[in-house]
CSV table of C-alpha atoms in Angstrom, one decimal:
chain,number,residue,atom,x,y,z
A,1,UNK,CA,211.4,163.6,-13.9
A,2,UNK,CA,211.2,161.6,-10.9
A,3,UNK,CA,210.6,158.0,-12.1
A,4,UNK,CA,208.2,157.7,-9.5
A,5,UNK,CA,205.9,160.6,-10.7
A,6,UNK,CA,205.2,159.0,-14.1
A,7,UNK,CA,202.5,156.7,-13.4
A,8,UNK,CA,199.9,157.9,-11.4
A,9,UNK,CA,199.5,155.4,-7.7
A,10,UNK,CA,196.6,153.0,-6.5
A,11,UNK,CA,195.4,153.1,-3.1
A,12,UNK,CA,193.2,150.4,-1.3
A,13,UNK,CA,190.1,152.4,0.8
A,14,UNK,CA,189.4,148.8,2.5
A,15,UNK,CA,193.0,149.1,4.1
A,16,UNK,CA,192.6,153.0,5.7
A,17,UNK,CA,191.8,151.6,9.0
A,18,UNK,CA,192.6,149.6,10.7
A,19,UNK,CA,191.0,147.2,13.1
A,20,UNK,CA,190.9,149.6,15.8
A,21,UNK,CA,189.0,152.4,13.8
A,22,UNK,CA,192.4,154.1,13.6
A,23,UNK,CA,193.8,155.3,10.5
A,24,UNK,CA,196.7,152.8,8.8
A,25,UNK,CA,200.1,154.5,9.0
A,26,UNK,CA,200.7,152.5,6.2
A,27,UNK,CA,197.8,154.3,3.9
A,28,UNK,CA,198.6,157.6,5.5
A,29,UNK,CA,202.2,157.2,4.4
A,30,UNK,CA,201.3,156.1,0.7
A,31,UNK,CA,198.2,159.1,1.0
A,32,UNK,CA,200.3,161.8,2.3
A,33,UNK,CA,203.6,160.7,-0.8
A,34,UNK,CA,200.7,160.7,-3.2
A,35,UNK,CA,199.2,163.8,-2.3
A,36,UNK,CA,202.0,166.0,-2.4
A,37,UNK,CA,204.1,164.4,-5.4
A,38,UNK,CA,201.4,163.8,-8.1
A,39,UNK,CA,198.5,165.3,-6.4
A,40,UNK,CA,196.7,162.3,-8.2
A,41,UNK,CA,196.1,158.7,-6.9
A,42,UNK,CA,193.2,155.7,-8.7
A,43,UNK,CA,191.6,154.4,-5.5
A,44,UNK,CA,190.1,151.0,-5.0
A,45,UNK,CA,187.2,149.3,-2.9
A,46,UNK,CA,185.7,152.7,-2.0
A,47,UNK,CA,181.9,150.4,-1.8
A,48,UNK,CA,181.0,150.3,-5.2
A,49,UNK,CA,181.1,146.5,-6.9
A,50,UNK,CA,180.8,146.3,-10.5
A,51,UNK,CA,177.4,146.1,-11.2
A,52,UNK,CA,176.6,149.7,-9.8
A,53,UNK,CA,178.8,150.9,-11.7
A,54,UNK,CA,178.0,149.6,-14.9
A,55,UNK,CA,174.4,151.0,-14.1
A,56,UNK,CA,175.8,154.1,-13.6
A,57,UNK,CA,177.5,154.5,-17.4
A,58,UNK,CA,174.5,152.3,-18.9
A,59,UNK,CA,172.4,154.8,-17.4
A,60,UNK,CA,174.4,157.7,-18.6
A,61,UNK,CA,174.7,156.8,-21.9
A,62,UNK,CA,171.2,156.4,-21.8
A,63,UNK,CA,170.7,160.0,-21.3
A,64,UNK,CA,173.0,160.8,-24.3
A,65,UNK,CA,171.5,158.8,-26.3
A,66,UNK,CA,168.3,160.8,-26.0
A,67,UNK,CA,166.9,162.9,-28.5
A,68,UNK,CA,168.8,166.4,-28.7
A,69,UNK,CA,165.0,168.5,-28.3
A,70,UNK,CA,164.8,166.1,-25.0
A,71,UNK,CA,168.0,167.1,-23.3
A,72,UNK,CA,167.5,170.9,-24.2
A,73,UNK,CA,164.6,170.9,-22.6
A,74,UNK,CA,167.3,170.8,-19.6
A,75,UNK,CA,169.2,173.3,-21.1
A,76,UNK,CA,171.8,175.0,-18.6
A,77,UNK,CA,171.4,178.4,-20.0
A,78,UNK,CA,167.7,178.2,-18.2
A,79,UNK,CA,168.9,178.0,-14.7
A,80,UNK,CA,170.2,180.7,-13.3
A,81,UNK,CA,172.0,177.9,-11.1
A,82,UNK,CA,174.8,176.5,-13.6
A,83,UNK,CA,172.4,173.3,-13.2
A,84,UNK,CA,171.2,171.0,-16.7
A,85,UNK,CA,172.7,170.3,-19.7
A,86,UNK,CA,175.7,171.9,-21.5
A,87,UNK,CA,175.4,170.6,-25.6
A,88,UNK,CA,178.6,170.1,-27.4
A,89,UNK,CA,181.1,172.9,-27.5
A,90,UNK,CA,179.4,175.4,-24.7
A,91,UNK,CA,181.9,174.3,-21.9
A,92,UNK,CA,184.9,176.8,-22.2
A,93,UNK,CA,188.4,176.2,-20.6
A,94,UNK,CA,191.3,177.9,-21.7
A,95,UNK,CA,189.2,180.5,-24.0
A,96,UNK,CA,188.2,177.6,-26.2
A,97,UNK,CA,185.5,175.1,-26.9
A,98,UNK,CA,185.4,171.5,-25.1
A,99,UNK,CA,184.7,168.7,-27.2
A,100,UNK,CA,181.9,167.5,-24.6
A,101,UNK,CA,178.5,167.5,-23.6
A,102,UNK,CA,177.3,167.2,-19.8
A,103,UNK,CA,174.9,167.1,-17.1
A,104,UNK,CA,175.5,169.1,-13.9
A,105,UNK,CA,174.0,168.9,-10.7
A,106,UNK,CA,174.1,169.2,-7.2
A,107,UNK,CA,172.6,168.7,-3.9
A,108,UNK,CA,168.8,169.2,-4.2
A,109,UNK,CA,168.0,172.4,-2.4
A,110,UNK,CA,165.9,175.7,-2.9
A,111,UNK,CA,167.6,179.2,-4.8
A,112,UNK,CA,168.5,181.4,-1.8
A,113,UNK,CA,166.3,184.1,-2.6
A,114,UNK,CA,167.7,187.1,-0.6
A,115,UNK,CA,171.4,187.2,0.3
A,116,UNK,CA,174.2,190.4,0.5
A,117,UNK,CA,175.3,192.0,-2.5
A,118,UNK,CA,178.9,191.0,-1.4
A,119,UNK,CA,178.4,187.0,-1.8
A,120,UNK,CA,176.8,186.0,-5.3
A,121,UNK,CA,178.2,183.0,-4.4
A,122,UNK,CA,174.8,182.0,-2.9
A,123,UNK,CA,173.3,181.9,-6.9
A,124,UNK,CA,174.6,178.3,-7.1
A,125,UNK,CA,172.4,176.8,-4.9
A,126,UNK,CA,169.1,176.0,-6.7
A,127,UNK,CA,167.0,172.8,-8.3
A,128,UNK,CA,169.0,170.2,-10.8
A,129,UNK,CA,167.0,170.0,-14.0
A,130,UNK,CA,166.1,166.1,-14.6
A,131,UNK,CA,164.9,164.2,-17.6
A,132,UNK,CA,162.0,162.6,-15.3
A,133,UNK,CA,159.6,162.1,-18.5
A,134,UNK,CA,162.0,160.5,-20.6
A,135,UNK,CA,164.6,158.7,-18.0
A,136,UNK,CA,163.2,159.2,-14.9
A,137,UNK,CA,165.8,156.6,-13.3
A,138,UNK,CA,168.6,159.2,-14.0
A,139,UNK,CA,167.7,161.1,-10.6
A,140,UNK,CA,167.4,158.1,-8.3
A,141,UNK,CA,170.8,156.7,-9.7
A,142,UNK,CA,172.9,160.0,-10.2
A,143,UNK,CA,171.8,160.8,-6.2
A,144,UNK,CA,172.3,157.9,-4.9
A,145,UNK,CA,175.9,157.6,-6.3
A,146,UNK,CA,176.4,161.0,-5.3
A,147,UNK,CA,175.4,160.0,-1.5
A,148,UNK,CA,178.1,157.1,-1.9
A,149,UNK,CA,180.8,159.7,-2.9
A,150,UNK,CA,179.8,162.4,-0.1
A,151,UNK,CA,181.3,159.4,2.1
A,152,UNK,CA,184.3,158.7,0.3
A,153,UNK,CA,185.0,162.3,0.1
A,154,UNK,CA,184.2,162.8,3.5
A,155,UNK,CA,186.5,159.9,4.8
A,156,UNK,CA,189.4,161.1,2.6
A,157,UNK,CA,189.3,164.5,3.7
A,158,UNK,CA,189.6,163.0,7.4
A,159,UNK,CA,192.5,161.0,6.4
A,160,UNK,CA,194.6,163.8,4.4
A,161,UNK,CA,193.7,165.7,7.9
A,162,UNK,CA,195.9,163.0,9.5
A,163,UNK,CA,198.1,162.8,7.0
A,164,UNK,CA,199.0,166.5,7.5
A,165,UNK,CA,199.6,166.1,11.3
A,166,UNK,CA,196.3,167.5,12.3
A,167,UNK,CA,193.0,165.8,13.9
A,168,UNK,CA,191.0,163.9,11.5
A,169,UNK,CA,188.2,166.2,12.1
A,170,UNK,CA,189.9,169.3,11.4
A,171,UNK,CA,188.2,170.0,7.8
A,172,UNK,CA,184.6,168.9,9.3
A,173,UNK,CA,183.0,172.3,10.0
A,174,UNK,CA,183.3,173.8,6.2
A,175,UNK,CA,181.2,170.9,5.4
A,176,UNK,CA,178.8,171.1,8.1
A,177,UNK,CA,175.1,171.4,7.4
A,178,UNK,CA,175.5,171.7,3.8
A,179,UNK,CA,178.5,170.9,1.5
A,180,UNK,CA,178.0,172.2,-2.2
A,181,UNK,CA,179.5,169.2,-3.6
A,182,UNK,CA,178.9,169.2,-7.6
A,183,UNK,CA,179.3,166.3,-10.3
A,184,UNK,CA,179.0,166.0,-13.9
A,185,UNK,CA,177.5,163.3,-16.0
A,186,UNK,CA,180.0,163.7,-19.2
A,187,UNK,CA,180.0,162.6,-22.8
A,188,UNK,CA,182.7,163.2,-25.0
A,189,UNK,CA,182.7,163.4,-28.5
A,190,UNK,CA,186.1,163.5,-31.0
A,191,UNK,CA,186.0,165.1,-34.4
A,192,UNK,CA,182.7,167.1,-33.8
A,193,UNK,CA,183.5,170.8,-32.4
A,194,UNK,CA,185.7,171.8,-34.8
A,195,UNK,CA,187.1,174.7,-33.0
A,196,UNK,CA,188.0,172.2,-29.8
A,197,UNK,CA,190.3,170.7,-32.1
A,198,UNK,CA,191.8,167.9,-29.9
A,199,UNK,CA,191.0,169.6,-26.6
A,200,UNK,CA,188.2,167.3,-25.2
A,201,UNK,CA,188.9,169.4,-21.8
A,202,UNK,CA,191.9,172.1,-21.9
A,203,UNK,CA,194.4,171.9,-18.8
A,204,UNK,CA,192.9,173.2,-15.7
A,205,UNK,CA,192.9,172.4,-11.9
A,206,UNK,CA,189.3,171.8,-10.1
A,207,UNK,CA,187.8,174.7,-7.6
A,208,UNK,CA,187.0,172.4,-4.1
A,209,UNK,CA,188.5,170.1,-2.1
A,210,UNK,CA,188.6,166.5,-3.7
A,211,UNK,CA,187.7,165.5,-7.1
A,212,UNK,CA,186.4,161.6,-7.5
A,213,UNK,CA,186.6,160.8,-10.9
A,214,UNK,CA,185.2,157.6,-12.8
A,215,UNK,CA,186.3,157.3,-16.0
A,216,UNK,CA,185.3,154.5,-18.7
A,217,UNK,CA,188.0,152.2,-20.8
A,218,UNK,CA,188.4,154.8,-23.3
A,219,UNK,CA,191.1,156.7,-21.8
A,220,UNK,CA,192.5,160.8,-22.5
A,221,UNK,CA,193.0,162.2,-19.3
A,222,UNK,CA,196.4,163.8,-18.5
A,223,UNK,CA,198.0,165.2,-15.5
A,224,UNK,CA,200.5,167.6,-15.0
A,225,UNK,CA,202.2,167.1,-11.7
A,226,UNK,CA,203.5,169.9,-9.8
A,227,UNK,CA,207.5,170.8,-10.6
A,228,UNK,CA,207.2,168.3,-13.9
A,229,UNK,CA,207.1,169.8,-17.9
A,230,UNK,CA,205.8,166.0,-19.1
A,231,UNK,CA,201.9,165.3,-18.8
A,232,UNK,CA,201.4,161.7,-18.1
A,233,UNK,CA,198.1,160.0,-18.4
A,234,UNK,CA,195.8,157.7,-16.2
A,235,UNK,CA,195.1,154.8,-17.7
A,236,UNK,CA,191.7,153.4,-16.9
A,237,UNK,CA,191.4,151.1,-14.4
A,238,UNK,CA,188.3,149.4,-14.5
A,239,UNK,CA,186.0,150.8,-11.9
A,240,UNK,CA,188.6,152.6,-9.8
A,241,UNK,CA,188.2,156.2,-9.0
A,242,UNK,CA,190.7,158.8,-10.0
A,243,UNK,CA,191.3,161.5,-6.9
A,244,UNK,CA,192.8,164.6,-7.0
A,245,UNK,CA,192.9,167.9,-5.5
A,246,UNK,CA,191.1,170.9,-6.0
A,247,UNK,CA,192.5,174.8,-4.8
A,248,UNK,CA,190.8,174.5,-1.4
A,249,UNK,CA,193.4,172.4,-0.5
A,250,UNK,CA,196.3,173.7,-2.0
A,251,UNK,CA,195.1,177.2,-0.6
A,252,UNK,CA,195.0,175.7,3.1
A,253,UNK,CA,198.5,174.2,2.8
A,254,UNK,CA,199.9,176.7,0.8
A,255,UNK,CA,201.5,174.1,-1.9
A,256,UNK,CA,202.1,171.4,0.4
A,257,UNK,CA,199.4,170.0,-1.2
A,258,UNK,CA,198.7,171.1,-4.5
A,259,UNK,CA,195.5,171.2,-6.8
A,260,UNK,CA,197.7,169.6,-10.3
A,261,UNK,CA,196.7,171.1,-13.3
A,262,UNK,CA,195.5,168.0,-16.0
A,263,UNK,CA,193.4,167.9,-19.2
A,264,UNK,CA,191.5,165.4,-21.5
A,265,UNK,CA,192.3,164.9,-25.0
A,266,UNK,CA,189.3,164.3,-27.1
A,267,UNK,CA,188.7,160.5,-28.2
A,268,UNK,CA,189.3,159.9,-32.2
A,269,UNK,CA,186.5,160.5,-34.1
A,270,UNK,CA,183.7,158.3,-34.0
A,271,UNK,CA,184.9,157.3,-30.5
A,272,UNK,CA,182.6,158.3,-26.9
A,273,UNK,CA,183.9,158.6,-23.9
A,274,UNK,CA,181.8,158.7,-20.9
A,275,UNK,CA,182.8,159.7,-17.0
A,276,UNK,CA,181.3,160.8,-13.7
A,277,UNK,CA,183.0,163.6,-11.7
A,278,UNK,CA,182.3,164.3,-8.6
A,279,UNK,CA,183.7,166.9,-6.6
A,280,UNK,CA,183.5,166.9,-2.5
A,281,UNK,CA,183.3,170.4,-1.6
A,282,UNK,CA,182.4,172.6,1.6
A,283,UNK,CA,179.5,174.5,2.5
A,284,UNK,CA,179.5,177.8,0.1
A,285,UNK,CA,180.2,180.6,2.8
A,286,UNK,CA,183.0,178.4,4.2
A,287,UNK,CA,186.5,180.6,4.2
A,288,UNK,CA,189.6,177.9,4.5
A,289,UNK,CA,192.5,179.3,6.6
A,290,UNK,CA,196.0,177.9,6.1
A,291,UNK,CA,196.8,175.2,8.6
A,292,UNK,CA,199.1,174.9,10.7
A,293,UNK,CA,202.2,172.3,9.0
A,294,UNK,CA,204.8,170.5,11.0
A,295,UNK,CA,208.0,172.2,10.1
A,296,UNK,CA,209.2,168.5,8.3
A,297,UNK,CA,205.8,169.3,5.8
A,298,UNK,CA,206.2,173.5,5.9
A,299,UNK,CA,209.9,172.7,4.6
A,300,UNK,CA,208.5,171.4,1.3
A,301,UNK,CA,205.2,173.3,0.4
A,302,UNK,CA,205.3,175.5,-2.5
A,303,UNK,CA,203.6,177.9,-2.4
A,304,UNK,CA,200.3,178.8,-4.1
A,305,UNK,CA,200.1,178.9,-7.6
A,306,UNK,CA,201.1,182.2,-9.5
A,307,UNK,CA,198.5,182.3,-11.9
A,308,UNK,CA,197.3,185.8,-12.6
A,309,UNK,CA,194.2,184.3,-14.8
A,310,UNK,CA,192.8,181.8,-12.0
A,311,UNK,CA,193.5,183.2,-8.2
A,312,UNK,CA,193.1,180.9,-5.6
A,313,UNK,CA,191.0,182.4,-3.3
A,314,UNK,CA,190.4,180.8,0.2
A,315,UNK,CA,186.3,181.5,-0.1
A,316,UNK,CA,184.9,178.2,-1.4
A,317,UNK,CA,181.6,180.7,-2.7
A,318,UNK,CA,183.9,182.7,-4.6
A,319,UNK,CA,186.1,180.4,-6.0
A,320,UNK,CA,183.6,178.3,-7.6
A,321,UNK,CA,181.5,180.8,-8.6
A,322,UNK,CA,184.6,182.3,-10.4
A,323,UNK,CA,185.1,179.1,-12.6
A,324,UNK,CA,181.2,178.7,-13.3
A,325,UNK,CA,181.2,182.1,-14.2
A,326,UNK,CA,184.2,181.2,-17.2
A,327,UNK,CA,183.5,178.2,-18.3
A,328,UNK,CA,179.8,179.0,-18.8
A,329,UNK,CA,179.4,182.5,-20.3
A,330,UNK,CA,176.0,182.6,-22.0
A,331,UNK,CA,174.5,181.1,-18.6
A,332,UNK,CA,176.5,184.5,-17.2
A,333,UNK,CA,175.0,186.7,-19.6
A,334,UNK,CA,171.7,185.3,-19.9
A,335,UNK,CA,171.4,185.4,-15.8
A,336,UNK,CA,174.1,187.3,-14.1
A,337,UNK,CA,175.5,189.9,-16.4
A,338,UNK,CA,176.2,192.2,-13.5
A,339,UNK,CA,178.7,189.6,-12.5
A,340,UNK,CA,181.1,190.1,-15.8
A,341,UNK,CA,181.8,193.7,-14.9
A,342,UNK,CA,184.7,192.0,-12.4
A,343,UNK,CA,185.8,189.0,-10.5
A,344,UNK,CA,184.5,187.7,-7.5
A,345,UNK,CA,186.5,188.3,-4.3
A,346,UNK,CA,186.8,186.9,-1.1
């Protein structure tokens, strides 16, 4: 392995620009190496001092720590939307069990009631469920971070647009109007789902554009960088957030960029881990087309990934409603059962 691609690199937000407003070929440099080797960086003053986010967790584990009769009253397998609560062990990846429980939501908007036959896609738009009787400063918290993150997301997307030779704006109309951006409030729990074994998450690569990840001290998360047999993990660095890229991405640069496959290991028994994904995504009808390399970048993509199981597919709708559609199949059956008959296109 390249001894540079076993330990996962730190960038600095605060030094992207500079004092013109123009992006630091300096950062776009370290961006760009990062990008395409690991497909992982931990970035750094991104706007959030300590204190928010030791809300955020306290606030977090405050919702785990409820009662199990008050988070199932946010049961996921009521909305039709992939929106609430998921209780230990009914998250799939891989065909078997996570050894987590979890919150999901998304931008606050009404179901689409009518739309073609030919994008489903459209079901994921709908109402979060909230625990607004029992912890009703979950919503206010959880959104406001998510409004933070929209901007970091936003502002990274511009400057892996630079880094690939193109405007910064080039990404900006998928995520005009409304992005579909998602995040997760997660708990996990070791020695509890027996049939999750040590699999707190089993190895995948995320569905959108940029995943920002915070994680706690506790540790487990693994990445698998393109080219490379040997996971290596991200340690925790204390409020730092862990980037990487989802399929949109490696899609629109066929493998220049690539969406690295990682995995969490579950935390020993008796130990919780607790993190806050958060993944910037485009508007659901948004199709990505590949872009358009400089022959110096084209020379080293790779290609999108072979996987038979998990095609890449250059409609955001369609790819994310393929992965909701698998990792949450009583919410399929309950709701969309016409769905299971075949997998999305597009």
């Amino acid at each position: 392995m390249d001894a540079r691609s076993s330990s996962i690199p730190v960038l600095d937000l605060s030094t992207a620009r500079n004092g013109d407003g123009q992006f630091s070929p300096v950062f776009i440099s370290e961006l760009r190496d990062a990008a395409h080797r690991v497909g992982f960086f931990q970035l750094t003053s991104y706007g959030a001092g300590a204190e928010r986010v030791g809300e955020l967790f306290e606030v977090t584990r405050r919702f785990f720590d409820l009662p199990l009769e008050d988070r199932l009253e946010l049961d996921n397998r009521k909305s039709p939307h992939f929106r609430g609560y998921t209780r230990l062990g009914h998250e799939i990846t891989q065909g078997r069990p996570d050894a987590r429980e979890q919150l999901d939501f998304g931008p606050e908007r009404p179901a689409v009631e009518r739309y073609p036959a030919e994008e489903p896609y459209w079901l994921v738009q709908g109402p979060n469920l909230w625990p607004d009787k029992s912890l009703p400063e979950l919503r206010r918290i959880s959104m406001a971070w998510a409004e933070l993150l929209s901007g970091v997301g936003a502002e990274l997307l511009s400057a892996i647009a630079v880094a690939l030779e193109l405007p910064e704006d080039h990404f900006n109309d998928a995520f005009t109007g409304t992005p579909a951006w998602m995040a997760k409030l997660i708990h996990y729990v070791g020695g509890v789902v027996k049939e999750a074994g040590s699999q707190g998450v089993g190895a995948h690569a995320d569905y959108g554009f940029i995943t920002l990840l915070l994680q706690d001290e506790v540790g487990g998360l693994q990445v698998l960088p393109p080219g490379s047999e040997d996971w290596i993990p991200v340690e925790p660095l204390p409020g730092a957030l862990v980037v990487n890229l989802g399929e949109m991405l490696e899609v629109a640069t066929q493998g220049y960029l690539a969406a690295t496959i990682h995995r969490v290991e579950a935390p020993p028994a008796g130990v919780d881990r607790y993190t806050i994904p958060f993944f910037w995504s485009p508007r659901l009808d948004a199709v990505i087309d590949p872009v358009a390399l400089p022959p110096a970048l084209a020379d080293q993509a790779r290609g999108i990934s072979d996987d038979p199981d998990n095609p890449m597919l250059a409609s955001y709708g369609a790819n994310v409603l393929k992965g909701w559609l698998r990792a949450h199949p009583q919410v399929a059956r309950i709701h969309h059962p016409e769905l299971l008959q075949g997998p999305p296109t597009g």
